[in-house]
Amino acid sequence: MIVLITGASHTGKTVLAQRLLEKMQIPYLSIDHLKMGLIRSGQTDLTPEDDDALTPYLWRIVREIIKTAIENRQDLIVEGCYVPFDWRRDFDEPYLKEIRFLCLAMTDAYIDAHFDAILSHASDVEARLDDSYCTVEKLKADNRAVAEGFLRAGEAVTRIETNWEAVIEALRNRF
């Protein structure tokens, strides 16, 4: 089984992946780690700020990792922002049966009410070196874009409206 976790920045994708790893005892792949490895090794001229170009670039690699894991009957959690809205088009039905998709998005009201807490938890699993780009308005715009894009593609989106911890635990308990 593949657990594919995506969503906007700061929604808790990495925390959820870490909790699933601990519960299920299966590895996870951070798409951010792949991104930085490719950037730092000089395999691409893209930068961490090139989000629009990074999604198709990274997804070509990630989708093949997913296919390989399924073919090898290996369980894997894959988490990160760089999942295209139409990701399903890249998999035939036998592959899709093995993928559990989760998308996280915070509502505007949640961001307004909890912005300081969101920032305070940004490094719960990984140390963020610079979060200065993260503003209330950017976070709202990113979460709206992710939710709308995946909903238009027919995907379920888990909305974080009042209690982030309860949402993360409910998702963890699905497995």
CSV table of C-alpha atoms in Angstrom, one decimal:
chain,number,residue,atom,x,y,z
A,1,MET,CA,0.0,0.0,0.0
A,2,ILE,CA,1.1,3.5,-0.8
A,3,VAL,CA,-0.1,6.4,1.4
A,4,LEU,CA,0.2,9.6,-0.6
A,5,ILE,CA,-0.1,12.7,1.6
A,6,THR,CA,-0.2,16.1,0.1
A,7,GLY,CA,-1.6,19.6,0.9
A,8,ALA,CA,-0.5,23.1,1.3
A,9,SER,CA,2.5,24.2,3.3
A,10,HIS,CA,2.3,24.0,7.1
A,11,THR,CA,-0.8,21.8,7.2
A,12,GLY,CA,0.9,18.9,9.0
A,13,LYS,CA,1.8,16.5,6.1
A,14,THR,CA,5.2,15.7,7.6
A,15,VAL,CA,3.8,15.2,11.1
A,16,LEU,CA,1.1,12.9,9.8
A,17,ALA,CA,3.7,10.9,7.8
A,18,GLN,CA,5.9,10.6,10.9
A,19,ARG,CA,3.0,9.4,13.0
A,20,LEU,CA,2.0,6.9,10.3
A,21,LEU,CA,5.6,5.7,10.2
A,22,GLU,CA,5.6,5.1,13.9
A,23,LYS,CA,2.2,3.4,13.9
A,24,MET,CA,2.6,1.3,10.7
A,25,GLN,CA,6.3,0.7,10.8
A,26,ILE,CA,6.7,1.5,7.1
A,27,PRO,CA,9.1,4.1,5.7
A,28,TYR,CA,8.2,7.4,4.2
A,29,LEU,CA,9.6,9.4,1.4
A,30,SER,CA,9.7,13.2,1.8
A,31,ILE,CA,9.4,14.9,-1.6
A,32,ASP,CA,11.1,17.9,0.0
A,33,HIS,CA,14.2,15.7,0.7
A,34,LEU,CA,14.2,14.5,-2.9
A,35,LYS,CA,13.8,18.1,-4.1
A,36,MET,CA,16.7,19.4,-2.0
A,37,GLY,CA,18.9,16.4,-2.9
A,38,LEU,CA,18.4,17.1,-6.6
A,39,ILE,CA,19.0,20.8,-6.2
A,40,ARG,CA,22.0,20.6,-4.0
A,41,SER,CA,23.6,17.9,-6.1
A,42,GLY,CA,23.3,20.1,-9.2
A,43,GLN,CA,21.0,17.6,-11.0
A,44,THR,CA,18.7,20.6,-11.7
A,45,ASP,CA,19.0,24.3,-12.1
A,46,LEU,CA,15.6,24.7,-10.3
A,47,THR,CA,15.6,26.4,-6.9
A,48,PRO,CA,13.4,25.8,-3.9
A,49,GLU,CA,11.3,28.8,-5.0
A,50,ASP,CA,10.4,27.3,-8.4
A,51,ASP,CA,7.2,25.6,-7.1
A,52,ASP,CA,5.4,25.7,-10.5
A,53,ALA,CA,8.3,24.0,-12.3
A,54,LEU,CA,9.2,21.7,-9.4
A,55,THR,CA,5.9,19.9,-9.4
A,56,PRO,CA,6.2,18.3,-12.9
A,57,TYR,CA,9.9,17.8,-12.5
A,58,LEU,CA,9.6,16.0,-9.1
A,59,TRP,CA,6.4,14.1,-9.9
A,60,ARG,CA,8.0,12.3,-12.9
A,61,ILE,CA,10.4,10.8,-10.4
A,62,VAL,CA,8.0,10.3,-7.5
A,63,ARG,CA,5.3,8.5,-9.6
A,64,GLU,CA,7.9,6.0,-10.8
A,65,ILE,CA,9.1,5.4,-7.2
A,66,ILE,CA,5.4,4.7,-6.3
A,67,LYS,CA,5.0,2.3,-9.2
A,68,THR,CA,8.2,0.5,-8.3
A,69,ALA,CA,7.1,0.2,-4.6
A,70,ILE,CA,3.7,-1.2,-5.7
A,71,GLU,CA,5.3,-3.7,-8.2
A,72,ASN,CA,7.7,-4.8,-5.4
A,73,ARG,CA,4.8,-5.2,-3.0
A,74,GLN,CA,6.4,-2.7,-0.6
A,75,ASP,CA,4.5,-0.3,1.6
A,76,LEU,CA,5.5,3.3,1.5
A,77,ILE,CA,4.3,6.7,2.7
A,78,VAL,CA,5.0,9.6,0.3
A,79,GLU,CA,4.5,13.1,1.5
A,80,GLY,CA,4.9,16.5,0.1
A,81,CYS,CA,3.5,19.5,-1.8
A,82,TYR,CA,4.6,18.5,-5.2
A,83,VAL,CA,1.7,16.3,-6.3
A,84,PRO,CA,-0.2,17.4,-9.4
A,85,PHE,CA,-4.0,17.8,-9.1
A,86,ASP,CA,-4.5,15.2,-11.9
A,87,TRP,CA,-2.0,12.7,-10.4
A,88,ARG,CA,-4.4,9.7,-11.0
A,89,ARG,CA,-3.9,10.0,-14.8
A,90,ASP,CA,-0.4,8.6,-14.3
A,91,PHE,CA,-1.6,5.3,-12.9
A,92,ASP,CA,-3.5,2.3,-14.3
A,93,GLU,CA,-6.3,0.8,-12.1
A,94,PRO,CA,-4.1,-1.9,-10.5
A,95,TYR,CA,-1.8,0.8,-9.2
A,96,LEU,CA,-4.6,3.1,-8.1
A,97,LYS,CA,-6.1,0.2,-6.0
A,98,GLU,CA,-2.9,0.3,-3.9
A,99,ILE,CA,-2.8,4.1,-3.3
A,100,ARG,CA,-4.5,5.8,-0.4
A,101,PHE,CA,-4.7,9.6,-1.1
A,102,LEU,CA,-4.8,12.2,1.6
A,103,CYS,CA,-4.9,16.0,1.0
A,104,LEU,CA,-4.8,18.5,3.9
A,105,ALA,CA,-6.0,22.1,3.7
A,106,MET,CA,-6.7,24.7,6.4
A,107,THR,CA,-9.7,27.0,6.2
A,108,ASP,CA,-9.2,30.8,6.2
A,109,ALA,CA,-11.0,30.9,9.6
A,110,TYR,CA,-8.6,28.3,11.0
A,111,ILE,CA,-5.6,30.2,9.7
A,112,ASP,CA,-6.9,33.5,11.1
A,113,ALA,CA,-7.5,32.0,14.6
A,114,HIS,CA,-4.4,29.9,14.8
A,115,PHE,CA,-1.6,31.6,12.7
A,116,ASP,CA,0.8,31.9,15.6
A,117,ALA,CA,0.3,28.3,16.6
A,118,ILE,CA,0.8,27.2,13.0
A,119,LEU,CA,4.1,28.9,12.9
A,120,SER,CA,5.2,27.6,16.3
A,121,HIS,CA,4.7,24.0,15.1
A,122,ALA,CA,6.4,24.5,11.7
A,123,SER,CA,9.5,22.7,13.0
A,124,ASP,CA,7.9,19.9,14.9
A,125,VAL,CA,9.5,17.2,12.7
A,126,GLU,CA,11.9,19.1,10.5
A,127,ALA,CA,13.9,22.2,11.3
A,128,ARG,CA,12.8,25.0,9.0
A,129,LEU,CA,15.6,27.3,8.3
A,130,ASP,CA,13.5,30.3,7.1
A,131,ASP,CA,9.8,30.7,7.5
A,132,SER,CA,9.8,34.4,6.8
A,133,TYR,CA,7.8,33.9,3.6
A,134,CYS,CA,4.9,32.5,5.5
A,135,THR,CA,2.3,35.1,6.1
A,136,VAL,CA,-1.4,34.8,6.8
A,137,GLU,CA,-2.4,35.9,3.3
A,138,LYS,CA,0.1,33.5,1.6
A,139,LEU,CA,-1.0,30.6,3.8
A,140,LYS,CA,-4.7,31.3,3.0
A,141,ALA,CA,-4.0,31.7,-0.7
A,142,ASP,CA,-1.9,28.4,-0.8
A,143,ASN,CA,-4.5,26.5,1.1
A,144,ARG,CA,-7.4,27.8,-1.1
A,145,ALA,CA,-5.5,26.9,-4.3
A,146,VAL,CA,-4.6,23.4,-3.1
A,147,ALA,CA,-8.1,22.7,-1.9
A,148,GLU,CA,-9.8,24.1,-5.0
A,149,GLY,CA,-7.4,22.3,-7.4
A,150,PHE,CA,-7.8,18.9,-5.8
A,151,LEU,CA,-11.6,19.3,-5.4
A,152,ARG,CA,-11.9,20.3,-9.1
A,153,ALA,CA,-9.9,17.1,-9.9
A,154,GLY,CA,-12.5,15.1,-8.0
A,155,GLU,CA,-10.3,14.4,-4.9
A,156,ALA,CA,-11.4,14.4,-1.3
A,157,VAL,CA,-9.8,17.2,0.7
A,158,THR,CA,-9.5,17.0,4.5
A,159,ARG,CA,-10.3,20.5,5.8
A,160,ILE,CA,-8.7,21.6,9.0
A,161,GLU,CA,-11.4,23.9,10.5
A,162,THR,CA,-11.2,23.9,14.3
A,163,ASN,CA,-8.9,21.2,15.8
A,164,TRP,CA,-5.7,20.4,13.9
A,165,GLU,CA,-4.7,17.6,16.3
A,166,ALA,CA,-8.0,15.9,16.1
A,167,VAL,CA,-7.8,15.9,12.3
A,168,ILE,CA,-4.3,14.5,12.2
A,169,GLU,CA,-5.2,11.8,14.8
A,170,ALA,CA,-8.4,10.8,12.9
A,171,LEU,CA,-6.4,10.4,9.7
A,172,ARG,CA,-3.7,8.4,11.5
A,173,ASN,CA,-6.4,6.1,13.0
A,174,ARG,CA,-7.7,5.3,9.5
A,175,PHE,CA,-4.7,3.0,9.1
